[in-house]
Coordinates of C-alpha atoms in Angstrom, one line a residue:
M16 CA 0.0 0.0 0.0
R17 CA 2.8 2.4 0.8
T18 CA 4.4 1.7 -2.6
I19 CA 1.1 2.6 -4.3
I20 CA 0.8 5.8 -2.3
L21 CA 4.4 6.7 -3.2
W22 CA 3.7 6.2 -6.9
I23 CA 0.5 8.2 -6.8
G24 CA 2.1 11.0 -4.8
N25 CA 5.0 11.3 -7.1
L26 CA 2.7 11.2 -10.2
V27 CA 0.6 14.1 -8.7
T28 CA 3.7 16.0 -7.8
F29 CA 5.0 15.6 -11.4
V30 CA 1.7 16.8 -12.9
T31 CA 1.8 19.8 -10.5
A32 CA 5.3 20.7 -11.6
F33 CA 4.2 20.4 -15.2
G34 CA 1.3 22.8 -14.5
L35 CA 3.6 25.3 -12.9
M36 CA 5.5 25.6 -16.2
A37 CA 2.5 27.3 -17.7
R38 CA 3.5 30.7 -16.1
Y39 CA 6.8 30.8 -18.0
V40 CA 6.4 28.8 -21.2
P41 CA 4.7 30.7 -24.1
P42 CA 1.7 28.7 -25.4
Q43 CA 3.0 29.3 -29.0
T44 CA 5.9 27.1 -28.0
F45 CA 4.2 24.5 -25.8
W46 CA 0.6 24.9 -24.6
P47 CA -0.3 21.6 -22.7
P48 CA 0.8 23.0 -19.3
A49 CA -2.0 25.5 -19.6
I50 CA -4.5 22.7 -19.2
V51 CA -3.0 21.5 -16.0
A52 CA -2.7 25.1 -14.7
L53 CA -6.5 25.1 -14.3
L54 CA -6.2 22.5 -11.6
L55 CA -3.2 23.8 -9.7
P56 CA -4.9 24.8 -6.4
G57 CA -6.1 21.2 -5.9
L58 CA -2.9 19.7 -7.2
L59 CA -0.8 21.8 -4.9
L60 CA -2.9 20.8 -1.9
V61 CA -2.5 17.1 -2.7
T62 CA 1.3 17.6 -3.2
L63 CA 1.4 19.3 0.2
F64 CA -0.4 16.3 1.8
F65 CA 2.0 13.9 0.1
F66 CA 5.0 15.9 1.4
L67 CA 3.6 15.9 5.0
S68 CA 2.9 12.1 4.6
C69 CA 6.6 11.5 3.7
L70 CA 7.8 13.6 6.6
S71 CA 5.5 11.7 9.0
R72 CA 7.2 8.4 7.9
F73 CA 10.7 10.0 8.0
N74 CA 11.1 9.2 4.3
W75 CA 13.4 12.2 3.6
R76 CA 14.3 11.0 0.1
A77 CA 10.7 10.8 -1.0
A78 CA 9.9 14.2 0.6
L79 CA 12.5 16.0 -1.5
F80 CA 10.7 16.0 -4.8
P81 CA 7.4 17.5 -3.4
L82 CA 9.4 19.9 -1.3
V83 CA 11.2 21.3 -4.4
V84 CA 7.8 21.6 -6.3
L85 CA 6.2 23.4 -3.3
L86 CA 9.1 25.8 -3.0
F87 CA 8.9 26.5 -6.7
S88 CA 5.2 27.4 -6.3
I89 CA 5.7 30.0 -3.6
P90 CA 5.7 33.0 -5.9
L91 CA 2.3 31.9 -7.2
L92 CA 0.6 31.2 -3.9
G93 CA -0.3 34.9 -3.2
H94 CA -2.1 35.0 -6.6
L95 CA -4.0 31.7 -6.1
L96 CA -5.1 32.5 -2.5
A97 CA -5.4 36.1 -1.3
F98 CA -4.9 37.3 2.3
P99 CA -5.7 41.0 2.4
S100 CA -3.2 43.5 3.7
S101 CA -4.3 46.6 5.6
S102 CA -5.8 49.4 3.6
P103 CA -3.8 52.6 3.3
L104 CA -4.8 55.4 5.6
M105 CA -7.1 57.9 3.9
D106 CA -8.6 61.2 4.8
D107 CA -12.4 61.4 4.5
T108 CA -12.0 64.3 2.1
D109 CA -9.7 62.4 -0.3
P110 CA -11.4 61.6 -3.7
T111 CA -12.1 58.0 -4.5
L112 CA -13.2 56.2 -7.7
T113 CA -15.4 53.1 -8.0
L114 CA -15.3 50.8 -11.0
V115 CA -17.2 47.6 -11.8
T116 CA -16.3 45.0 -14.4
A117 CA -19.1 42.6 -15.4
N118 CA -19.5 39.9 -18.1
V119 CA -23.3 40.0 -18.3
R120 CA -23.8 37.4 -21.0
A121 CA -26.2 39.7 -23.0
F122 CA -28.5 40.1 -19.9
R123 CA -30.0 36.7 -20.9
S124 CA -30.8 33.9 -18.4
V125 CA -29.8 30.3 -19.1
D126 CA -33.3 29.5 -20.4
G127 CA -32.9 32.2 -23.0
T128 CA -35.2 34.8 -21.3
D129 CA -34.2 38.4 -21.7
A130 CA -33.9 40.5 -18.6
D131 CA -36.6 43.1 -18.2
T132 CA -35.7 46.7 -18.1
F133 CA -36.5 47.0 -14.3
Q134 CA -34.0 44.2 -13.6
V135 CA -31.2 45.9 -15.6
R136 CA -31.9 49.3 -14.1
E137 CA -31.8 47.8 -10.6
V138 CA -28.5 46.0 -11.2
V139 CA -26.7 49.0 -12.7
D140 CA -28.0 51.2 -9.9
Q141 CA -26.7 48.7 -7.3
F142 CA -23.3 48.7 -9.0
G143 CA -22.8 52.3 -7.9
A144 CA -19.9 52.7 -10.4
D145 CA -18.2 55.8 -11.6
L146 CA -16.9 53.7 -14.5
L147 CA -18.6 50.5 -15.7
L148 CA -16.7 48.0 -17.8
M149 CA -19.0 45.4 -19.4
Q150 CA -18.3 42.4 -21.6
E151 CA -20.8 40.3 -23.7
V152 CA -23.2 43.3 -23.9
R153 CA -25.6 43.8 -26.7
T154 CA -25.0 45.8 -29.8
L155 CA -27.2 48.3 -31.6
R156 CA -28.5 45.6 -33.9
Y157 CA -30.6 44.3 -31.0
R158 CA -34.0 46.0 -30.6
L159 CA -33.7 45.5 -26.9
N160 CA -30.0 46.6 -26.4
Y161 CA -30.3 48.3 -22.9
I162 CA -27.8 51.0 -24.0
S163 CA -29.9 54.0 -23.1
L164 CA -31.1 52.3 -20.0
I165 CA -27.5 51.7 -18.7
L166 CA -26.5 55.2 -19.5
D167 CA -29.5 56.6 -17.5
S168 CA -29.4 54.1 -14.6
G169 CA -25.7 54.6 -14.0
G170 CA -25.7 58.4 -14.5
F171 CA -23.3 58.0 -17.5
R172 CA -23.1 60.4 -20.4
E173 CA -21.0 58.4 -22.7
R174 CA -19.9 54.9 -23.7
H175 CA -17.0 53.5 -25.7
Q176 CA -18.2 50.5 -27.8
K177 CA -16.8 49.7 -31.2
E178 CA -19.7 49.1 -33.6
G179 CA -20.8 45.5 -33.8
T180 CA -18.6 44.4 -30.8
V181 CA -19.6 43.2 -27.3
I182 CA -17.3 45.2 -25.1
A183 CA -18.5 48.6 -23.7
T184 CA -17.0 51.1 -21.2
Y185 CA -19.5 53.5 -19.7
G186 CA -18.5 56.8 -18.0
N187 CA -18.2 60.5 -18.3
D188 CA -15.6 62.6 -20.0
I189 CA -14.2 59.6 -22.0
T190 CA -12.0 59.6 -25.1
P191 CA -11.8 56.5 -27.2
V192 CA -8.2 55.5 -27.9
T193 CA -8.2 52.2 -29.7
A194 CA -9.9 48.8 -30.0
S195 CA -8.7 45.4 -31.1
F196 CA -10.7 42.3 -31.7
T197 CA -10.1 38.7 -32.9
P198 CA -11.5 38.3 -36.4
P199 CA -13.9 37.4 -37.7
N200 CA -16.6 37.7 -35.0
E201 CA -15.2 40.7 -33.1
Y202 CA -16.4 39.0 -29.9
N203 CA -13.1 38.8 -28.1
G204 CA -10.6 41.5 -27.7
Y205 CA -10.2 44.8 -25.8
V206 CA -11.1 48.5 -26.0
V207 CA -8.8 51.3 -24.7
T208 CA -10.3 54.5 -23.3
D209 CA -8.9 57.6 -21.7
V210 CA -11.1 59.0 -18.9
A211 CA -11.0 62.2 -17.0
T212 CA -11.7 61.3 -13.4
K213 CA -11.5 62.6 -9.8
L214 CA -8.1 60.9 -9.6
G215 CA -6.9 62.5 -12.7
P216 CA -6.7 61.2 -16.3
L217 CA -6.7 57.3 -16.5
R218 CA -6.2 54.9 -19.3
I219 CA -8.9 52.1 -19.0
I220 CA -8.4 48.8 -20.8
N221 CA -11.6 46.8 -20.9
A222 CA -10.7 43.2 -22.0
H223 CA -12.6 40.1 -23.0
L224 CA -9.8 37.8 -24.1
E225 CA -10.2 34.8 -26.3
S226 CA -12.9 32.4 -25.1
N227 CA -12.1 28.7 -24.6
Q228 CA -15.5 27.6 -26.0
I229 CA -15.3 24.6 -23.7
S230 CA -18.7 25.3 -22.2
R231 CA -20.4 24.8 -25.5
M232 CA -18.8 21.4 -26.1
T233 CA -19.4 19.8 -22.7
S234 CA -22.8 18.5 -23.9
G235 CA -20.8 16.1 -26.1
M236 CA -19.3 14.5 -23.0
S237 CA -22.7 13.4 -21.6
D238 CA -23.5 9.8 -20.9
D239 CA -26.1 9.8 -23.7
N240 CA -23.3 9.9 -26.2
S241 CA -21.1 7.0 -27.3
V242 CA -17.6 6.5 -26.1
T243 CA -16.3 7.4 -29.5
K244 CA -18.3 10.6 -29.5
R245 CA -17.0 11.6 -26.1
V246 CA -13.4 10.9 -27.1
E247 CA -13.8 13.0 -30.2
T248 CA -15.4 15.8 -28.1
F249 CA -12.6 15.7 -25.6
S250 CA -9.9 15.9 -28.4
E251 CA -11.8 18.8 -29.9
M252 CA -11.8 20.5 -26.5
L253 CA -8.1 20.1 -26.1
R254 CA -7.4 21.5 -29.6
G255 CA -9.7 24.4 -29.0
Y256 CA -8.2 25.2 -25.7
G257 CA -4.7 25.2 -27.3
R258 CA -5.8 27.6 -30.0
A259 CA -7.5 29.9 -27.5
T260 CA -4.4 29.8 -25.2
R261 CA -2.1 30.9 -28.0
T262 CA -4.5 33.7 -29.0
R263 CA -4.7 35.0 -25.4
A264 CA -0.9 35.0 -25.2
R265 CA -0.7 37.3 -28.3
Q266 CA -3.4 39.5 -26.8
A267 CA -1.5 39.7 -23.5
E268 CA 1.6 40.8 -25.4
A269 CA -0.3 43.6 -27.2
I270 CA -1.9 44.8 -24.0
R271 CA 1.4 44.8 -22.1
K272 CA 2.8 47.1 -24.8
I273 CA -0.2 49.5 -24.4
V274 CA 0.3 49.5 -20.6
E275 CA 4.0 50.2 -20.9
D276 CA 3.4 53.1 -23.4
S277 CA 0.6 54.7 -21.6
P278 CA 1.0 58.4 -20.6
H279 CA -1.6 57.9 -17.8
P280 CA -2.0 55.5 -14.9
V281 CA -3.6 52.3 -16.3
I282 CA -6.5 50.2 -15.1
L283 CA -6.9 46.9 -16.9
A284 CA -10.0 44.9 -16.1
G285 CA -12.4 42.3 -17.5
D286 CA -12.8 38.7 -18.4
F287 CA -9.4 37.2 -19.2
N288 CA -10.7 33.6 -19.7
D289 CA -7.5 32.4 -17.9
V290 CA -6.3 31.7 -14.4
P291 CA -3.6 33.3 -12.2
S292 CA -1.3 30.4 -13.0
S293 CA -1.4 31.1 -16.7
Y294 CA 1.1 32.6 -19.1
T295 CA -1.5 35.3 -20.1
Y296 CA -2.0 36.5 -16.5
N297 CA 1.7 36.6 -15.7
H298 CA 2.6 38.3 -18.9
I299 CA 0.0 41.0 -18.3
L300 CA 1.1 41.4 -14.7
S301 CA 3.9 43.8 -15.7
P302 CA 5.9 45.8 -13.2
R303 CA 3.5 48.7 -13.7
L304 CA 0.4 46.7 -12.7
R305 CA -0.6 44.6 -9.8
D306 CA -3.6 42.3 -9.2
A307 CA -6.1 44.1 -7.0
W308 CA -7.7 40.8 -5.7
S309 CA -4.3 39.5 -4.6
E310 CA -3.7 42.8 -2.7
R311 CA -7.2 43.4 -1.1
G312 CA -9.3 40.3 -1.7
T313 CA -9.8 37.2 0.5
G314 CA -9.5 33.6 -0.5
L315 CA -9.6 32.1 -4.0
G316 CA -11.8 34.9 -5.4
T317 CA -13.7 32.5 -7.7
T318 CA -15.5 34.5 -10.5
F319 CA -16.6 31.7 -12.9
T320 CA -19.6 29.6 -11.9
G321 CA -20.1 27.6 -15.2
P322 CA -19.3 24.0 -16.1
L323 CA -15.8 24.3 -14.7
P324 CA -16.5 26.1 -11.4
G325 CA -13.9 27.4 -8.9
L326 CA -11.9 29.5 -11.4
R327 CA -10.8 33.1 -11.0
I328 CA -10.8 34.5 -14.6
D329 CA -12.1 38.1 -14.1
Y330 CA -9.7 40.7 -12.8
F331 CA -8.8 44.2 -11.9
M332 CA -5.2 45.0 -12.7
V333 CA -4.3 48.4 -11.2
D334 CA -1.5 50.9 -11.8
T335 CA 1.1 51.0 -9.0
S336 CA 0.4 54.8 -8.7
L337 CA -3.1 54.1 -7.4
N338 CA -4.2 52.8 -4.0
V339 CA -6.7 49.9 -3.9
L340 CA -9.0 50.6 -1.0
E341 CA -11.5 47.7 -1.5
I342 CA -12.4 45.0 -4.0
E343 CA -15.4 42.7 -3.8
R344 CA -17.3 40.1 -5.8
L345 CA -20.9 40.9 -6.6
P346 CA -23.8 38.5 -7.1
S347 CA -24.5 37.4 -10.7
R348 CA -28.1 37.4 -11.9
W349 CA -27.7 36.2 -15.5
S350 CA -24.1 35.4 -16.3
D351 CA -21.8 32.5 -15.3
H352 CA -19.3 35.3 -14.2
R353 CA -19.5 37.2 -11.0
P354 CA -18.9 41.0 -11.3
L355 CA -16.1 42.7 -9.5
R356 CA -16.3 46.2 -7.8
I357 CA -13.2 48.1 -6.8
T358 CA -12.6 51.4 -5.0
L359 CA -9.4 53.3 -5.7
A360 CA -7.7 56.5 -4.5
R361 CA -4.4 58.3 -5.2

C-alpha cells in the first residue's frame, strides 16, 4: 500500500510541476501545461499532503521532490489564495473612484429569457460605479439593447463600444483611444479608453480575451453519447483550448505594450478567460500593474460559476500609482461570471 501511495504521490507532484510551467512557457511554444494550470490549487494541496505524509514516515528522500515543487510554487501562492493587507490610511475628504467589471452574457438567463428593463436598471444602480466595464453586452442591432437604460441608470453620459462588438465602457468625459478584436466575429478583444476622473486622467483597458468555448462542447461529454463521440469531443476541446491559449498570449503581449506606453495611470479589467497560474496572467502582470484581488481580496476569489467552477478568470489590474481601498465580488443574476467592484484612491 505504501508503494502505491508513493507512486500516486510522485505522479501528482510531477503533474503539479508540469502545470507550474504554464506561467513561464509561451503557449505558442508549448501549450499543454496551460490545461494542468486550471487544476493547480487542488494539485498543490495534494502535493502538500504527500509531502507531509513523507515527513511523518521519516522518508526524507521521497519528501525531497514534493518539497522542491512546493518551493517553486511559492511566488504563485499569493495570486491563487489572497490574504488582504491593511488598507492605506485615507482622509475622508480624499477623492475615490469606484469601478465595476461585469461579463453580463447579454443580460439573458440560461433558459434564453431576456432581462426586463427593471432588472437591468436595478443591477446597474446597485453597482454604484463611476466607471462601468462590461463584456458580452448587446450591440445596436438588438432592438432591446439596454444601452440608453444603462446610461440613464448609471448616470453616465458616454460609452465606448466599437460598432458590432460586445465590449463597452460607460462613464463621463471619456475619449476612445483604440480597440482590437479577434476576427472574424469581433467577440473577443479589448477597448482602450482615456477617462478624466476625480483621480486625474486614467487609461482604461476593458478586456474580453479569447474564449475557450469549452462550455459549448461539454454536452458532447454526456453519458447519452457513445464512447467514440465523447473521445472526439474531448480531443476537440483540447485542440480548441490550445488555440485559445495561443491567441490569449498574443493579446496579452499587445496589452502589455499598451500599458508600458501609456502616458496615464492604467486600469486593466475584464474577463481574461484564464487563471492566475497562466502565461496570459503573468505576462499582463507587468511591473506597472498589480492584481487588486491579490492585494485586497480574501480567498480564492472565484468568479466563474459555469461547467468548470472554482476558477478566477475576471480581474482588476491596477497601476502602482493608485491605491486599492477595497475589492469585492458581486452576485450574478444572469451570467456565469461574478462581477467585481473596486474602489481606488491616489
